[in-house]
Amino acid sequence: MAGGRLWASAGVYRLPDRELVSRHYTVCDACGRYGEATEPVDPICTACGTLSTSAPRRYVEPVYGFVAARGPQRSPGQTPPRRSWYGDVHMSTDTADVHEGTAVFEFGHTTAWSAGARGEMVVVSEGPGGAGYEICDWCGWGRLHARAASRGAAHPHLLKDAQCTGPLRVVSLAHRYQTDFL
């Protein structure tokens, strides 16, 4: 919502001759450990040793923002837009100033904890059902990934009145930030 209108995203803004920040990542099915790297991530979890059964994933960071869809935008009306969320927040590095300890509760329950400052977090949106988003490598045009979608189909260029035939890559979208954590 901006300027009293509802806007829809048409894609990710890309600067000429600049690639978006991209990383490969995995979340362990057994223990939930998050791992990422610039190259494909090892399918064996570093925390519990479990072999991943899910397909390798990749995310891009829309660091230059999004581009709104062309055409008339509508007024918001009296009801708020439907909110949806298809992702998770993960601790992405172990380089923060970490303090660790153990807490003992009534009835003998014990739990380990860690806390620190400047922990790096990553918010990853994987789209409905974890299917991801199709983003054009050339112009940044994007849409929700439909598993049966045609890969080489032309699409409207994000910034020009023309068609683009750039390759569509299935990715997740991510945002990184630093914060204190417990």
XYZ file of N, CA and C in Angstrom:
546
model
N 0.854 -1.159 0.000
C 0.000 0.000 0.000
C 0.901 1.224 0.000
N 0.675 2.128 -0.937
C 1.437 3.378 -1.016
C 0.580 4.415 -1.731
N 0.578 5.634 -1.220
C -0.178 6.704 -1.862
C -1.676 6.432 -1.908
N -2.204 5.693 -0.934
C -3.626 5.397 -0.898
C -4.071 4.346 -1.899
N -3.151 3.618 -2.500
C -3.472 2.575 -3.488
C -2.802 1.260 -3.114
N -3.417 0.147 -3.560
C -2.807 -1.168 -3.419
C -1.993 -1.452 -4.670
N -0.758 -1.833 -4.486
C 0.136 -2.129 -5.597
C 0.499 -3.609 -5.564
N 0.645 -4.192 -6.729
C 1.072 -5.586 -6.842
C 2.490 -5.611 -7.387
N 3.297 -6.524 -6.886
C 4.660 -6.662 -7.373
C 4.661 -7.404 -8.701
N 5.474 -6.914 -9.655
C 5.615 -7.587 -10.945
C 6.961 -8.286 -11.045
N 7.857 -7.999 -10.107
C 9.161 -8.639 -10.159
C 10.181 -7.946 -9.284
N 11.412 -8.362 -9.451
C 12.550 -7.889 -8.672
C 13.357 -6.925 -9.533
N 13.670 -5.750 -8.982
C 14.454 -4.782 -9.741
C 15.901 -5.254 -9.845
N 16.434 -5.210 -11.059
C 17.817 -5.617 -11.314
C 18.563 -4.441 -11.919
N 19.750 -4.179 -11.432
C 20.595 -3.155 -12.032
C 21.354 -3.758 -13.209
N 21.595 -2.970 -14.263
C 22.353 -3.494 -15.408
C 23.740 -3.972 -14.968
N 24.141 -5.113 -15.468
C 25.453 -5.706 -15.208
C 25.736 -5.967 -13.732
N 24.697 -6.107 -12.916
C 24.862 -6.436 -11.498
C 23.987 -7.638 -11.182
N 24.585 -8.658 -10.639
C 23.825 -9.838 -10.247
C 23.227 -9.631 -8.859
N 22.101 -10.267 -8.613
C 21.507 -10.246 -7.278
C 22.331 -11.145 -6.356
N 22.359 -10.807 -5.069
C 23.026 -11.656 -4.087
C 22.269 -12.980 -4.041
N 22.997 -14.068 -4.170
C 22.367 -15.378 -4.244
C 23.157 -16.373 -3.402
N 22.433 -17.248 -2.712
C 23.078 -18.300 -1.923
C 22.252 -19.586 -2.018
N 22.938 -20.690 -1.843
C 22.275 -21.987 -1.733
C 22.027 -22.226 -0.248
N 20.928 -22.908 0.069
C 20.633 -23.156 1.485
C 19.906 -24.475 1.652
N 19.901 -24.932 2.888
C 19.185 -26.142 3.241
C 18.707 -26.032 4.690
N 17.605 -26.703 4.985
C 17.093 -26.805 6.350
C 16.937 -28.298 6.629
N 17.608 -28.769 7.669
C 17.585 -30.197 7.990
C 16.173 -30.649 8.352
N 15.733 -31.734 7.732
C 14.408 -32.295 8.005
C 14.315 -32.851 9.422
N 15.447 -33.326 9.965
C 15.432 -33.975 11.274
C 15.554 -32.985 12.434
N 16.528 -32.070 12.371
C 16.782 -31.204 13.528
C 16.495 -29.723 13.275
N 16.209 -29.341 12.029
C 15.886 -27.953 11.716
C 17.083 -27.047 11.538
N 18.296 -27.579 11.535
C 19.507 -26.770 11.371
C 19.527 -26.129 9.984
N 19.835 -24.839 9.954
C 19.915 -24.077 8.703
C 21.371 -23.984 8.271
N 21.616 -24.182 6.990
C 22.960 -24.040 6.443
C 22.884 -23.350 5.095
N 23.903 -22.520 4.793
C 23.935 -21.836 3.514
C 25.367 -21.667 3.048
N 25.535 -21.478 1.738
C 26.849 -21.273 1.143
C 26.663 -20.686 -0.251
N 27.758 -20.149 -0.796
C 27.685 -19.619 -2.156
C 27.654 -20.747 -3.184
N 28.171 -21.898 -2.830
C 28.123 -23.093 -3.678
C 27.052 -24.032 -3.117
N 26.624 -25.041 -3.876
C 25.618 -25.970 -3.339
C 26.040 -26.535 -1.972
N 25.052 -26.631 -1.076
C 25.284 -27.055 0.305
C 25.341 -28.578 0.382
N 26.238 -29.078 1.238
C 26.365 -30.516 1.471
C 25.030 -31.051 1.980
N 24.496 -32.128 1.401
C 23.198 -32.649 1.839
C 23.216 -33.341 3.202
N 24.396 -33.498 3.808
C 24.484 -34.104 5.137
C 24.530 -32.983 6.174
N 23.597 -33.021 7.123
C 23.493 -31.990 8.159
C 24.744 -31.967 9.031
N 25.297 -30.762 9.244
C 26.491 -30.624 10.079
C 26.189 -30.804 11.564
N 24.925 -30.685 11.968
C 24.559 -30.813 13.381
C 24.242 -32.246 13.780
N 23.434 -32.953 12.955
C 22.986 -34.291 13.364
C 23.417 -35.418 12.419
N 24.021 -35.068 11.281
C 24.500 -36.093 10.357
C 23.441 -36.712 9.472
N 22.209 -36.199 9.496
C 21.122 -36.746 8.683
C 21.288 -36.325 7.223
N 21.036 -37.262 6.310
C 21.072 -36.973 4.880
C 19.770 -36.295 4.479
N 19.858 -35.152 3.822
C 18.663 -34.408 3.406
C 17.908 -35.162 2.324
N 16.587 -35.163 2.438
C 15.748 -35.796 1.425
C 15.085 -34.759 0.521
N 15.260 -33.479 0.842
C 14.632 -32.434 0.029
C 15.590 -31.942 -1.052
N 15.007 -31.361 -2.094
C 15.800 -30.848 -3.208
C 16.624 -29.646 -2.758
N 17.805 -29.455 -3.342
C 18.610 -28.283 -2.993
C 17.849 -27.004 -3.337
N 18.016 -25.979 -2.517
C 17.305 -24.711 -2.713
C 18.304 -23.581 -2.918
N 17.818 -22.514 -3.537
C 18.621 -21.319 -3.722
C 17.754 -20.110 -3.456
N 18.320 -19.062 -2.875
C 17.569 -17.836 -2.691
C 18.305 -16.666 -3.317
N 17.552 -15.623 -3.632
C 18.120 -14.353 -4.061
C 17.607 -13.286 -3.109
N 18.422 -12.256 -2.912
C 18.026 -11.125 -2.088
C 17.644 -9.977 -3.019
N 16.413 -9.527 -2.964
C 15.998 -8.395 -3.822
C 16.524 -7.076 -3.242
N 17.860 -6.915 -3.231
C 18.504 -5.783 -2.566
C 18.184 -4.438 -3.216
N 17.778 -4.424 -4.472
C 17.453 -3.168 -5.154
C 15.954 -2.889 -5.136
N 15.179 -3.744 -4.502
C 13.743 -3.535 -4.366
C 12.925 -4.314 -5.384
N 11.641 -3.973 -5.436
C 10.685 -4.610 -6.325
C 10.139 -3.582 -7.304
N 9.550 -4.060 -8.383
C 8.911 -3.189 -9.374
C 7.422 -3.499 -9.349
N 6.606 -2.449 -9.277
C 5.149 -2.619 -9.237
C 4.617 -2.980 -10.620
N 3.519 -3.723 -10.623
C 2.861 -4.093 -11.882
C 2.293 -2.847 -12.551
N 2.294 -2.858 -13.863
C 1.726 -1.744 -14.623
C 0.216 -1.819 -14.595
N -0.390 -0.743 -15.001
C -1.845 -0.727 -15.080
C -2.455 -0.040 -13.884
N -3.767 0.110 -13.928
C -4.441 0.821 -12.832
C -4.343 0.054 -11.522
N -4.063 0.791 -10.472
C -4.028 0.217 -9.136
C -5.370 0.498 -8.481
N -5.771 -0.346 -7.587
C -7.095 -0.176 -6.993
C -7.007 0.455 -5.610
N -8.121 1.028 -5.213
C -8.222 1.586 -3.866
C -8.356 0.441 -2.876
N -7.860 0.622 -1.664
C -7.879 -0.483 -0.713
C -9.257 -0.864 -0.204
N -10.221 0.046 -0.206
C -11.537 -0.271 0.329
C -11.516 -0.339 1.846
N -12.525 -0.957 2.415
C -12.666 -1.000 3.871
C -12.026 -2.230 4.522
N -11.770 -3.266 3.733
C -11.180 -4.472 4.315
C -9.686 -4.512 4.000
N -8.870 -4.898 4.956
C -7.428 -4.966 4.699
C -7.113 -6.093 3.726
N -6.008 -5.966 2.972
C -5.643 -7.046 2.054
C -5.324 -8.323 2.814
N -5.563 -9.454 2.184
C -5.262 -10.739 2.794
C -3.751 -10.885 2.918
N -3.292 -11.167 4.106
C -1.864 -11.351 4.325
C -1.531 -12.832 4.223
N -0.382 -13.110 3.669
C 0.060 -14.494 3.582
C 1.558 -14.539 3.833
N 2.020 -15.628 4.365
C 3.430 -15.788 4.664
C 3.818 -17.221 4.376
N 4.857 -17.390 3.592
C 5.301 -18.718 3.195
C 6.799 -18.856 3.427
N 7.230 -18.733 4.646
C 8.665 -18.831 4.881
C 8.999 -19.005 6.337
N 10.259 -18.689 6.656
C 10.739 -18.866 8.012
C 11.934 -17.959 8.253
N 12.282 -17.779 9.515
C 13.435 -16.989 9.914
C 14.476 -17.946 10.485
N 15.723 -17.791 10.055
C 16.795 -18.683 10.496
C 17.995 -17.880 10.976
N 18.750 -18.447 11.904
C 20.043 -17.906 12.290
C 21.011 -18.349 11.207
N 21.682 -17.397 10.561
C 22.490 -17.786 9.404
C 23.981 -17.868 9.660
N 24.477 -17.341 10.776
C 25.916 -17.442 11.046
C 26.151 -17.804 12.505
N 27.318 -18.337 12.751
C 27.743 -18.652 14.113
C 28.850 -17.707 14.566
N 28.988 -16.564 13.909
C 30.098 -15.659 14.202
C 29.742 -14.573 15.203
N 28.544 -14.566 15.721
C 28.135 -13.543 16.686
C 28.806 -13.784 18.030
N 28.805 -12.743 18.865
C 29.309 -12.872 20.235
C 28.299 -13.724 20.997
N 28.646 -14.986 21.241
C 27.695 -15.931 21.817
C 28.045 -16.229 23.267
N 27.017 -16.207 24.121
C 27.131 -16.634 25.513
C 26.200 -17.831 25.654
N 26.696 -18.882 26.288
C 25.895 -20.098 26.417
C 25.729 -20.460 27.881
N 24.668 -21.190 28.162
C 24.421 -21.624 29.525
C 23.371 -22.705 29.564
N 23.004 -23.079 30.775
C 21.982 -24.091 30.985
C 21.013 -23.565 32.032
N 19.756 -23.733 31.801
C 18.715 -23.342 32.748
C 18.076 -24.599 33.312
N 17.889 -24.630 34.632
C 17.234 -25.766 35.286
C 15.890 -25.283 35.802
N 14.832 -25.991 35.401
C 13.478 -25.625 35.781
C 12.953 -26.585 36.852
N 11.778 -26.254 37.398
C 11.144 -27.158 38.363
C 10.980 -28.547 37.751
N 10.871 -29.520 38.554
C 10.668 -30.911 38.162
C 11.859 -31.465 37.378
N 13.026 -30.788 37.453
C 14.238 -31.340 36.872
C 14.457 -31.106 35.388
N 13.577 -30.377 34.731
C 13.775 -30.120 33.296
C 14.957 -29.173 33.103
N 15.844 -29.517 32.188
C 17.023 -28.708 31.894
C 17.027 -28.356 30.404
N 17.427 -27.136 30.101
C 17.534 -26.743 28.696
C 18.779 -25.892 28.498
N 19.417 -26.072 27.378
C 20.598 -25.270 27.036
C 20.128 -24.021 26.309
N 20.867 -22.932 26.475
C 20.505 -21.691 25.801
C 21.767 -21.005 25.295
N 21.566 -20.144 24.324
C 22.645 -19.286 23.844
C 22.038 -17.937 23.528
N 22.822 -16.890 23.759
C 22.360 -15.532 23.516
C 23.539 -14.709 23.026
N 23.234 -13.632 22.324
C 24.324 -12.801 21.852
C 23.848 -11.550 21.155
N 24.808 -10.762 20.739
C 24.545 -9.534 19.992
C 25.053 -9.714 18.563
N 24.462 -9.002 17.659
C 24.866 -9.001 16.249
C 24.804 -10.384 15.608
N 23.783 -11.130 15.927
C 23.569 -12.397 15.250
C 22.957 -12.118 13.893
N 23.430 -12.806 12.876
C 22.890 -12.577 11.536
C 21.731 -13.540 11.277
N 20.593 -12.946 10.930
C 19.385 -13.714 10.650
C 19.065 -13.603 9.162
N 18.365 -14.600 8.647
C 17.891 -14.543 7.270
C 16.424 -14.961 7.263
N 15.599 -14.138 6.623
C 14.181 -14.430 6.444
C 14.043 -14.977 5.026
N 13.539 -16.189 4.892
C 13.423 -16.827 3.586
C 11.953 -17.079 3.281
N 11.486 -16.560 2.153
C 10.126 -16.807 1.688
C 10.190 -17.791 0.526
N 9.537 -18.929 0.704
C 9.593 -19.994 -0.295
C 8.348 -20.083 -1.164
N 7.387 -19.191 -0.983
C 6.170 -19.227 -1.786
C 5.195 -20.271 -1.281
N 3.960 -20.240 -1.804
C 2.939 -21.199 -1.368
C 3.391 -22.646 -1.559
N 3.243 -23.428 -0.525
C 3.614 -24.841 -0.594
C 5.105 -25.074 -0.775
N 5.922 -24.048 -0.581
C 7.363 -24.187 -0.758
C 7.788 -24.288 -2.208
N 6.906 -23.902 -3.148
C 7.197 -24.048 -4.575
C 8.184 -23.018 -5.100
N 8.342 -21.887 -4.417
C 9.295 -20.875 -4.854
C 8.684 -19.866 -5.813
N 9.555 -19.039 -6.371
C 9.164 -17.987 -7.308
C 9.996 -18.131 -8.573
N 9.395 -17.870 -9.704
C 10.130 -17.847 -10.963
C 10.550 -16.407 -11.211
N 11.854 -16.170 -11.303
C 12.398 -14.836 -11.529
C 13.244 -14.879 -12.799
N 13.037 -13.900 -13.689
C 13.797 -13.835 -14.935
C 15.222 -13.373 -14.654
N 16.188 -14.096 -15.193
C 17.601 -13.754 -15.018
C 17.978 -12.470 -15.754
N 17.182 -12.061 -16.735
C 17.542 -10.887 -17.535
C 16.851 -9.621 -17.046
N 15.520 -9.666 -16.882
C 14.788 -8.420 -16.582
C 14.252 -8.357 -15.149
N 14.186 -9.486 -14.446
C 13.693 -9.493 -13.070
C 12.210 -9.777 -12.925
N 11.485 -9.949 -14.051
C 10.058 -10.261 -13.989
C 9.880 -11.503 -13.112
N 8.778 -11.564 -12.357
C 8.584 -12.705 -11.480
C 7.145 -13.092 -11.294
N 6.954 -14.316 -10.844
C 5.631 -14.842 -10.515
C 5.813 -16.017 -9.561
N 4.710 -16.394 -8.923
C 4.733 -17.605 -8.109
C 5.036 -18.774 -9.030
N 5.814 -19.715 -8.552
C 6.160 -20.872 -9.381
C 5.005 -21.862 -9.393
N 4.537 -22.167 -10.594
C 3.545 -23.228 -10.774
C 4.322 -24.436 -11.278
N 4.240 -25.526 -10.579
C 5.072 -26.689 -10.919
C 4.906 -27.144 -12.361
N 3.771 -26.846 -12.979
C 3.548 -27.253 -14.361
C 3.817 -26.115 -15.347
N 4.410 -25.014 -14.887
C 4.631 -23.849 -15.758
C 5.642 -24.166 -16.847
N 5.457 -23.518 -17.986
C 6.406 -23.695 -19.086
C 7.631 -22.836 -18.810
N 8.800 -23.408 -18.937
C 10.044 -22.749 -18.567
C 10.482 -21.673 -19.552
N 10.313 -21.868 -20.822
C 10.871 -20.941 -21.800
C 9.884 -19.920 -22.325
N 8.741 -19.793 -21.692
C 7.706 -18.906 -22.204
C 8.136 -17.447 -22.117
N 7.769 -16.673 -23.145
C 8.028 -15.234 -23.119
C 7.131 -14.604 -22.059
N 7.575 -13.499 -21.524
C 6.836 -12.789 -20.489
C 7.031 -11.295 -20.725
N 6.182 -10.463 -20.131
C 6.361 -9.023 -20.320
C 7.658 -8.555 -19.665
N 8.431 -7.743 -20.384
C 9.644 -7.174 -19.807
C 9.231 -6.285 -18.644
N 9.979 -6.337 -17.581
C 9.598 -5.634 -16.367
C 9.615 -4.119 -16.517
N 10.514 -3.577 -17.323
C 10.658 -2.125 -17.416
C 10.403 -1.542 -18.801
N 10.170 -2.374 -19.810
C 9.961 -1.890 -21.177
C 8.632 -2.392 -21.718
N 8.111 -1.728 -22.731
C 6.911 -2.207 -23.425
C 7.327 -3.219 -24.477
N 7.776 -4.367 -24.048
C 8.254 -5.408 -24.956
C 8.156 -6.753 -24.249
N 8.373 -7.801 -25.016
C 8.432 -9.142 -24.454
C 9.882 -9.474 -24.134
N 10.102 -10.297 -23.121
C 11.432 -10.767 -22.739
C 11.410 -12.282 -22.840
N 12.485 -12.855 -23.324
C 12.578 -14.312 -23.428
C 13.683 -14.860 -22.526
N 14.034 -14.077 -21.495
C 15.076 -14.497 -20.563
C 14.685 -15.748 -19.806
N 15.692 -16.497 -19.356
C 15.408 -17.732 -18.606
C 14.809 -17.437 -17.238
N 13.827 -18.245 -16.870
C 13.194 -18.131 -15.549
C 13.850 -19.135 -14.615
N 14.293 -18.650 -13.465
C 14.936 -19.504 -12.472
C 14.027 -19.591 -11.253
N 13.837 -20.800 -10.721
C 13.013 -20.995 -9.527
C 13.895 -20.762 -8.302
N 13.513 -19.772 -7.511
C 14.286 -19.389 -6.325
C 13.335 -19.045 -5.186
N 13.904 -18.906 -4.009
C 13.205 -18.318 -2.866
C 13.682 -16.869 -2.775
N 12.969 -16.058 -2.022
C 13.380 -14.674 -1.793
C 13.820 -14.541 -0.344
N 14.862 -13.751 -0.098
C 15.403 -13.660 1.258
C 15.815 -12.238 1.599
N 15.878 -11.994 2.894
C 16.344 -10.723 3.436
C 17.204 -11.035 4.647
N 18.385 -10.404 4.728
C 19.303 -10.631 5.850
C 19.331 -9.402 6.753
N 19.508 -9.646 8.056
C 19.637 -8.543 8.999
C 20.380 -9.032 10.247
N 20.859 -8.078 11.048
C 21.523 -8.414 12.306
C 20.656 -7.968 13.470
N 20.679 -8.756 14.544
C 19.890 -8.444 15.731
C 20.462 -9.194 16.936
N 20.049 -8.783 18.135
C 20.377 -9.556 19.328
C 19.488 -10.797 19.333
N 19.939 -11.867 19.965
C 19.157 -13.108 19.926
C 19.279 -13.876 21.220
N 18.306 -14.746 21.450
C 18.297 -15.671 22.577
C 17.767 -16.992 22.070
